Every structure is written in C-alpha cells, then in structure tokens.
Coordinates of C-alpha atoms (C1' of nucleotides) in Angstrom, one line a residue:
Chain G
X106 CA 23.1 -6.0 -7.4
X107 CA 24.4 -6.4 -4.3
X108 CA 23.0 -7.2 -1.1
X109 CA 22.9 -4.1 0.5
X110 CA 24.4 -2.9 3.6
X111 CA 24.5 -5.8 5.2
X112 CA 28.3 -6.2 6.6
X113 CA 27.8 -8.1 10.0
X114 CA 28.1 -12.1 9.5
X115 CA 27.1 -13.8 12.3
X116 CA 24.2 -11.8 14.2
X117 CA 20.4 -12.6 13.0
X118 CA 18.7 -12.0 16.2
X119 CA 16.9 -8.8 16.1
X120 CA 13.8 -9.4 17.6
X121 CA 12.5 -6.3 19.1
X122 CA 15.7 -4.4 20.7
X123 CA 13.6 -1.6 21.9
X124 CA 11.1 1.3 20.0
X125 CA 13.7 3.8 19.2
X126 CA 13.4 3.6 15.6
X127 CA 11.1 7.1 15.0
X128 CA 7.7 7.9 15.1
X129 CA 5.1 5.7 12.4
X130 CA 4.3 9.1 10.7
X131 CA 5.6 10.5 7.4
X132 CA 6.9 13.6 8.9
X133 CA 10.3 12.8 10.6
X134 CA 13.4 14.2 10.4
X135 CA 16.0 11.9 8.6
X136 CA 19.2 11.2 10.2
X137 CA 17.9 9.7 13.2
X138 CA 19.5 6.4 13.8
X139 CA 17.6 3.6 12.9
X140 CA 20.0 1.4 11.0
X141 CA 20.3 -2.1 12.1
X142 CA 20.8 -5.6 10.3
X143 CA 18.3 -5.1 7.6
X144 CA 19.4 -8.7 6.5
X145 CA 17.1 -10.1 8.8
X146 CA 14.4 -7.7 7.8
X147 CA 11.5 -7.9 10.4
X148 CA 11.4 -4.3 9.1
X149 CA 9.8 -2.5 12.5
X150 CA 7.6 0.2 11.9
X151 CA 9.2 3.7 11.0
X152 CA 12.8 2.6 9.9
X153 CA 13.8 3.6 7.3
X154 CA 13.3 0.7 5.2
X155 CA 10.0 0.3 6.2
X156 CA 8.9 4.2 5.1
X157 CA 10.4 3.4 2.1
X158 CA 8.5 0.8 1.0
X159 CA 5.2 1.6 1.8
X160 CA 6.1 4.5 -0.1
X161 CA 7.5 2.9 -3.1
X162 CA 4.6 -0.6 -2.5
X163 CA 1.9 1.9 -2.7
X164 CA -0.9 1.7 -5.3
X165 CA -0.7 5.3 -6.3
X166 CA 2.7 5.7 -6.7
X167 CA 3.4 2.6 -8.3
X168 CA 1.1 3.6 -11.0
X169 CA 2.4 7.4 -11.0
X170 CA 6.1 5.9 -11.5
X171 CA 5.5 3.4 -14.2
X172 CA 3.6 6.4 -16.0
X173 CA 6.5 8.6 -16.1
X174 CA 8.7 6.0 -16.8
X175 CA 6.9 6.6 -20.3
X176 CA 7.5 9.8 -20.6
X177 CA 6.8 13.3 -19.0
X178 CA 3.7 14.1 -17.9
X179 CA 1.7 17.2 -17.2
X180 CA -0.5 16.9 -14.0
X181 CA -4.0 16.8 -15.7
X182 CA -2.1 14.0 -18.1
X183 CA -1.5 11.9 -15.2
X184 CA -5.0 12.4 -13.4
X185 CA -6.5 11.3 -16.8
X186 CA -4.1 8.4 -17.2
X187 CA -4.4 7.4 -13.5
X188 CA -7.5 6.5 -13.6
X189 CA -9.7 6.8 -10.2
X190 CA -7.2 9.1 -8.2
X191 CA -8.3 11.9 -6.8
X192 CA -6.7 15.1 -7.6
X193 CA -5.5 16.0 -3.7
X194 CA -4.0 12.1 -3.4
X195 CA -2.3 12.7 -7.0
X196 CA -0.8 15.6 -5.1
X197 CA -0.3 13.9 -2.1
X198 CA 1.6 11.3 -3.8
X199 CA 3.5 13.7 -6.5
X200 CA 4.9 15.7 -3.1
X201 CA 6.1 12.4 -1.2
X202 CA 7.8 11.2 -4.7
X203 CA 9.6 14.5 -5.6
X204 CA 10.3 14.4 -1.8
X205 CA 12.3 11.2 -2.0
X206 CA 14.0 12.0 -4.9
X207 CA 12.2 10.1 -7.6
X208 CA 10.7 12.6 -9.5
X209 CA 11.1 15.8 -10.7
X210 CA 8.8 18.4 -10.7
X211 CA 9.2 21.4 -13.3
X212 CA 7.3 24.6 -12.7
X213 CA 7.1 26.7 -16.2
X214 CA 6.2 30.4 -15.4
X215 CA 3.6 30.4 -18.1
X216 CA -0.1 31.3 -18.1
X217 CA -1.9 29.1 -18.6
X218 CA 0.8 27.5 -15.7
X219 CA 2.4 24.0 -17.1
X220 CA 3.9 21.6 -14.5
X221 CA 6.0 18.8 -15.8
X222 CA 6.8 15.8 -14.0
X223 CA 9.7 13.3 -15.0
X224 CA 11.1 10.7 -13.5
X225 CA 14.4 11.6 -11.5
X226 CA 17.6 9.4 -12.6
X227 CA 17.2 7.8 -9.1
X228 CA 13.4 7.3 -10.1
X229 CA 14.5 5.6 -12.8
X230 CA 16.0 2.9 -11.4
X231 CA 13.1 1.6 -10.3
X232 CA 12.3 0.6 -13.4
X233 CA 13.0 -2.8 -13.8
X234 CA 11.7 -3.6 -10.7
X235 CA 8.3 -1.9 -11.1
X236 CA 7.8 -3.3 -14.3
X237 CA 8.6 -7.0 -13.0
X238 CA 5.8 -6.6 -10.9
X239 CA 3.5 -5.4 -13.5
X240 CA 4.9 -8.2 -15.7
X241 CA 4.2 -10.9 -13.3
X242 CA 0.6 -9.3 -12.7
X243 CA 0.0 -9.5 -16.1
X244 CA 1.6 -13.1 -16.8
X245 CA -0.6 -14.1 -13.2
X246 CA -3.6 -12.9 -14.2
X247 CA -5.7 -15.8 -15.3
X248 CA -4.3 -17.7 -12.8
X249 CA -5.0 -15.4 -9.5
X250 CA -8.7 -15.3 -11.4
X251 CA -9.0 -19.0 -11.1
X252 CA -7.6 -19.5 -7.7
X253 CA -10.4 -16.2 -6.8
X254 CA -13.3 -18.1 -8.3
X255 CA -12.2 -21.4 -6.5
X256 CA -11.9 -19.9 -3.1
X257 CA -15.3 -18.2 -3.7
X258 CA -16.9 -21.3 -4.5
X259 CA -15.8 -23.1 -1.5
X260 CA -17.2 -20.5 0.8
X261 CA -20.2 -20.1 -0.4
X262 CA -21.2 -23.8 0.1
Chain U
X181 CA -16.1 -10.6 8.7
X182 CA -18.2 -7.7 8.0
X183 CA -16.5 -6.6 4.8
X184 CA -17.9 -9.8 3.0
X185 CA -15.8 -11.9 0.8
X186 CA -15.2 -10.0 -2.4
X187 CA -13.4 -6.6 -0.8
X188 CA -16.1 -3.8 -1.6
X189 CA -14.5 -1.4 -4.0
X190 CA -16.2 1.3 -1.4
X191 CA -14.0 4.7 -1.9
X192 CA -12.6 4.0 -4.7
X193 CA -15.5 3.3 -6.8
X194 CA -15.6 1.1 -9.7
X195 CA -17.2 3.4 -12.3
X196 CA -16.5 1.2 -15.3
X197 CA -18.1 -2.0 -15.5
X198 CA -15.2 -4.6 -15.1
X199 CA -14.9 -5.3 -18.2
X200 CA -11.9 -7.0 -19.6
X201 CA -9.2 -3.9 -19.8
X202 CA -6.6 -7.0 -21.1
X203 CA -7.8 -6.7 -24.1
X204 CA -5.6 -9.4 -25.9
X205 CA -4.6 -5.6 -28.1
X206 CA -1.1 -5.7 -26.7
X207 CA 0.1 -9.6 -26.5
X208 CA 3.4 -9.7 -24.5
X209 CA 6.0 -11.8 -23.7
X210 CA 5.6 -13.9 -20.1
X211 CA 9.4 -14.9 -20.0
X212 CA 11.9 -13.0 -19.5
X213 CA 13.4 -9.5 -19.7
X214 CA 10.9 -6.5 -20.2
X215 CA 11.3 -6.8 -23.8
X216 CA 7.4 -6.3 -24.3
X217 CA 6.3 -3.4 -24.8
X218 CA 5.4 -2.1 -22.0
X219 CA 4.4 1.2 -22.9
X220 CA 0.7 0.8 -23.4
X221 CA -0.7 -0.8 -20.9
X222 CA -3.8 0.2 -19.9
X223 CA -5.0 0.1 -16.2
X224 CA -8.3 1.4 -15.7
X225 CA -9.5 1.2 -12.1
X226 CA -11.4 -2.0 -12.2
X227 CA -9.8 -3.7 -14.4
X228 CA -7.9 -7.5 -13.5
X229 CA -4.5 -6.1 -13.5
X230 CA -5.4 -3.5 -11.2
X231 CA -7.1 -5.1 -9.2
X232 CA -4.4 -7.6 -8.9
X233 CA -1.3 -4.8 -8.8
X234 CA -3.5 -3.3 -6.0
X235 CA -3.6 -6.3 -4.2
X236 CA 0.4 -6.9 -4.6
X237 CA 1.2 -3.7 -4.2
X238 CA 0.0 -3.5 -0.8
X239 CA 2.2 -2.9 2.6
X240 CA 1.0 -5.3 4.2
X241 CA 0.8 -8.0 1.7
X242 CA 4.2 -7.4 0.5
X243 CA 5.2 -7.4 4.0
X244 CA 4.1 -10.7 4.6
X245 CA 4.6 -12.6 1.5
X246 CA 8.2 -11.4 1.7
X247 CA 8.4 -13.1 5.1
X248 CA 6.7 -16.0 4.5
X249 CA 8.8 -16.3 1.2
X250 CA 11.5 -17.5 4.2
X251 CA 9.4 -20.2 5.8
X252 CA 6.3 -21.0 6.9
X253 CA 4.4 -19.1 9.7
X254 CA 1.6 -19.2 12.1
X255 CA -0.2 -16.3 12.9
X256 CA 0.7 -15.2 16.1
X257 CA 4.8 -15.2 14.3
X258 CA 3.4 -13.6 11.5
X259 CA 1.6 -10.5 14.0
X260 CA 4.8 -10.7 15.7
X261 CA 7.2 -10.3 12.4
X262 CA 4.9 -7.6 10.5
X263 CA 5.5 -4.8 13.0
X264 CA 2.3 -2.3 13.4
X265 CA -0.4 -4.1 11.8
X266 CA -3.3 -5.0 13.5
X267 CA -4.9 -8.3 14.2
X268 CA -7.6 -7.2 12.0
X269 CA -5.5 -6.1 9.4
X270 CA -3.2 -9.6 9.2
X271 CA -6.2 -11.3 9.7
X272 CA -7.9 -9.5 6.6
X273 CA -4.2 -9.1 4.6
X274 CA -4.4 -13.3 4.9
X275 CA -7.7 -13.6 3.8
X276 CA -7.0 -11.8 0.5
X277 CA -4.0 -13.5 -0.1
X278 CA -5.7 -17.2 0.4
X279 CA -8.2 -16.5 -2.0
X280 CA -5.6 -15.2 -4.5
X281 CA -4.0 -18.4 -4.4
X282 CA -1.0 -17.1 -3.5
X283 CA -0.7 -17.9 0.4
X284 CA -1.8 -21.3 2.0
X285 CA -3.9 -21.8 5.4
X286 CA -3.0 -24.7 7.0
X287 CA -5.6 -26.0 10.3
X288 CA -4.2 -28.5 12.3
X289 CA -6.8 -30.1 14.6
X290 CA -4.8 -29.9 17.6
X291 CA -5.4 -28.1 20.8
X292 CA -4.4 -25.4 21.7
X293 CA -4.9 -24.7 17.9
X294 CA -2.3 -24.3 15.4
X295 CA -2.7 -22.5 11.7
X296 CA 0.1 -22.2 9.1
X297 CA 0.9 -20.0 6.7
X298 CA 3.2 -20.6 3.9
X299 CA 3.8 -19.5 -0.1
X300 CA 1.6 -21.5 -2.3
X301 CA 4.2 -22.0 -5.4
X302 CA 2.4 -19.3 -7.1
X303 CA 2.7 -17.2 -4.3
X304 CA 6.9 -18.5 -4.6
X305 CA 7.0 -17.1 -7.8
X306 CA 6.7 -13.7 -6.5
X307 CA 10.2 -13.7 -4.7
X308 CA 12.4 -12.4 -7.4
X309 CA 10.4 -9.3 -7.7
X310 CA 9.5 -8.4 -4.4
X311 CA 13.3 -9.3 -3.2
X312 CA 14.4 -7.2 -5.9
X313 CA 11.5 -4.6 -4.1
X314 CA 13.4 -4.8 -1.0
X315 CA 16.6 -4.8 -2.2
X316 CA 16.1 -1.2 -3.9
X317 CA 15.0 -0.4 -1.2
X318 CA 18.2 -1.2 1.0
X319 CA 20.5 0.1 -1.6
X320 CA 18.8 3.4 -2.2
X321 CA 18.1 4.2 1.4
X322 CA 20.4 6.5 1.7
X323 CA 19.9 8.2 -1.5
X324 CA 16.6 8.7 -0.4
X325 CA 17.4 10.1 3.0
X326 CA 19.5 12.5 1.0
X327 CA 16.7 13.7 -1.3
X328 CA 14.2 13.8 1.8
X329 CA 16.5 16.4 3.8
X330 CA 17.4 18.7 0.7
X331 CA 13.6 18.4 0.1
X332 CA 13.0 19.7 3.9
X333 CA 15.7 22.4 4.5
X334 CA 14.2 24.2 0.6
X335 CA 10.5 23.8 2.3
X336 CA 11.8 25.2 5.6
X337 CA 13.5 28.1 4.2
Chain O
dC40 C1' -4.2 24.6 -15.3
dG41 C1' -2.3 23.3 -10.9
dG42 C1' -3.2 22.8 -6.4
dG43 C1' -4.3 24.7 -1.5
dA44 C1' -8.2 24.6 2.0
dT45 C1' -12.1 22.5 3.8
dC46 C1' -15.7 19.2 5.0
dC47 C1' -16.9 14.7 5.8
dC48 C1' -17.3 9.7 5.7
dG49 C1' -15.5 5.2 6.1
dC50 C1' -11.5 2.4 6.9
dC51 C1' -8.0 1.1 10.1
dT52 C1' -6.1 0.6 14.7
dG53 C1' -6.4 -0.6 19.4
dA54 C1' -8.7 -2.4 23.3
dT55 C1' -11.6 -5.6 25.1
dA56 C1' -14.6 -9.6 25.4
dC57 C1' -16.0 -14.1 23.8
dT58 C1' -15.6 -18.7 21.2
dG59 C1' -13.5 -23.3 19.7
Chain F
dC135 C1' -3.7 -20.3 20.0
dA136 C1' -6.4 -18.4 16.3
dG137 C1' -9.5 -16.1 15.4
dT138 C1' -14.6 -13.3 15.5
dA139 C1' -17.5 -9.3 17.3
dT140 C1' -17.8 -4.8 18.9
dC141 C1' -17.0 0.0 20.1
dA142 C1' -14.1 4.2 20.4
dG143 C1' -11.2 7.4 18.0
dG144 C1' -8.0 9.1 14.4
dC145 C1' -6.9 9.9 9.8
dG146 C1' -6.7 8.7 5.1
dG147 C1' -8.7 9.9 1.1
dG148 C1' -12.9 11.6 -1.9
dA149 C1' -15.5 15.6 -3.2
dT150 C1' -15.9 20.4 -3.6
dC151 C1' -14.8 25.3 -3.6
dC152 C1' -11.8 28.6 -4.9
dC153 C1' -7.6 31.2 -6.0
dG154 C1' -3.0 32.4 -8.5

DNA sequence: CGGGATCCCGCCTGATACTG
DNA sequence: CAGTATCAGGCGGGATCCCG
C-alpha cells in the first residue's frame, strides 16, 4: 500500500489554516474542498478523513463489518449476533455503511420481507485491517487486564 | 471525576455477567497473518474483547494514540492536535488509555506545570494497525465520496 | 420481518470559575 | 499549565409502538 495522496514534499505546517473544512455533522454534501496534506494528519474536524474514520473507528460498525465479512446476513441475524445494539442504531449504522459504499443492502419483495446485507467489494477491503485490530485485541487481552487491575490498585490507595 | 474509575456500562447495559466470553474454545495464532480462524469469534457485550475493541475502537482514542504514536505530547498539544474534542473528553479519552496500559502520564514537578503523554510500548504496538486504519482511510477517500453522492442523488430523487 | 416515528434520559460539549 | 467542578443545552442512543 501506498501512502496515499500525499504528493507535496516539503510543506508540514498545517496548523489551523482557517474552518473551511464543512460543518461537524453527518449530513454534508461531498465535493466540498477540504483536501489538504493529510500526511501531516491533525485531521480537523469534518474533513473528510476525519468523517471517515469515526465512521469506520466506530464500535457498531466495526462489529457490523467483521460480521459480514463472514457472510451475509439478514437483519434480525445481525441484531442477534451484535449483541447489545439497539435495533434503530443497527439501522442507523446499516444506512451510514451502505451510504459509504461498504455494504450492500438487498431488498427481496417477499412476504415475509427478507433484507440481505453483504459486504460491498470496497467493504471488503477493510478486512485485513479490521481483523488486525481484533487480532491484536485478542493477542492484548491479558495484558490490557493486568495493566487495568494495576492502575486500579494504585488509585484506590 | 464523577464517572468513577471503572467507566459505568450506563446505556449500554451489561446484561451478562462478565464472564469469560474467551473461552480458550477457539485457540488462535498471535503472530502473524489472519491465518486463525477468525470466523467464530464471539463478542458478547461485556465480554474482555469487547470491552477492549470498544475502548480501541474509539474516535477519540484512535485519534490520539495515532498522534502520540509520533512523539510525545502534553496536553494542551494534544487538545490542540485532536480537533473538536473537549477538555473533558481528552481528559477522560487519557484516563482510559493510562489505565489500559497503553498511554503513559508523565508529571514533572515544575512550575508552571508540565504533563507528558507518550505510547507505553504496548500502546507502540498498536501502530501498524491503526496506520493501516488511517491509511484506508486516505486511499479510499474518494471511493467513498463516490458512494456517498450516488447514495444522496437515489435518496433525493 | 424490517424499520419508521416518537419519547425520553444521560452523555458530551462548551463556557466559566477555581485550584496547585 | 493541567487539570477539577459545575451548569446549560443539544443530541446520541435505548425503549417502545406500530405499520407495510
């Protein structure tokens, strides 16, 4: 993989130019400029970058993607298999996937109505990345555990 | 802080009883490649790895290891850096990450006071998969934009 | 079964004041 | 500088009802 965009050599200021850059929110129309040297990523708030990642670093839809990159799954399937999501945030976070292009949603005009969601080829991409992180949660476990229980200690004398 | 030390599970309620969900049933391989199998792994709410992926996988966390991953920071650089979050927020995001043993708070008794942040090397270990985070993010950016204006003009219509 | 609409509570932000 | 304490306000997200 490459590094990106990145193009410009020499410039690594980027400190905080101006707002510009879009409004915080989800809604906003794409487009807009907002592209800068993302080498030095300070990432502000509402570029591009930055909506992507709290998209794709997001609890839900981690665990929505690493589902599907299973296999296809019905909506009640992933409710069940996500285990403490609420059914409007499994919606939520369906819509803002299939939005980006990660998944696919596939309405069958059937009754009792069945809704299939796969991962998009783009989707799938993620994962390697996505299951690094679960990986290194995994391989981390013990350890995070211990450095909890130390911390926890130390406070509470 | 009013939140106490061990964050409250609060709206997302721990039904199950925090039993070990890693339950030694699928063994997997810590080194390298996904060549485990990855397709079982359960992650009921509650559970280490969750609790853990929910920590990682966070905005704000990600955010600020990734910066930190560059060098070492004291607050008022890190507030500065992590555009839009809040002095509660960074405060509370820092916290978390000390006791997880994966960020460092340094004190030095000096006045005007001066705390540093940096990586612990556990928290070091984290840069290949969060860069690679980034870095999918960068690349696919426009990909994404793509698949967010298709997604608008067929809502609009 | 899938999901839109609604109510509602608690977290987060932002502003401000106060310590060490 | 690096926080903690507090209050206001917005909205994210859970729970529930209900319809196609």
């Amino acid at each position: 993989m490459e590094e990106g965009t990145s193009k410009s050599p020499g410039h690594t200021g980027v400190t905080h130019p101006a707002q510009a850059c879009g409004d915080g929110t989800h809604g906003h129309a794409p487009g807009e400029g907002c592209d800068y040297d993302a080498r030095q990523w300070d990432v502000r708030e509402g570029c591009e970058v930055r909506q992507i990642l709290d998209r794709v670093a997001d609890k839900w839809s981690l665990l929505v993607i690493a589902l599907l990159d299973r296999r296809t799954l019905r909506f009640t399937e992933l409710r069940r298999e996500v285990d403490g999501i609420s059914q409007r945030m499994l919606t939520v976070t369906l819509r803002q996937l299939e939005r980006d292009g990660l998944v696919r949603r596939t309405v069958h005009p059937v009754v009792p109505p069945r809704v299939d969601y796969e991962l998009t080829p783009l989707g799938a991409t993620l994962h390697d990345t996505i299951q690094a992180l679960v990986t290194w949660t995994e391989v981390h476990q013990s350890e995070i555990a211990e450095a909890r229980a130390a911390y926890d200690r130390r406070e509470r004398e």
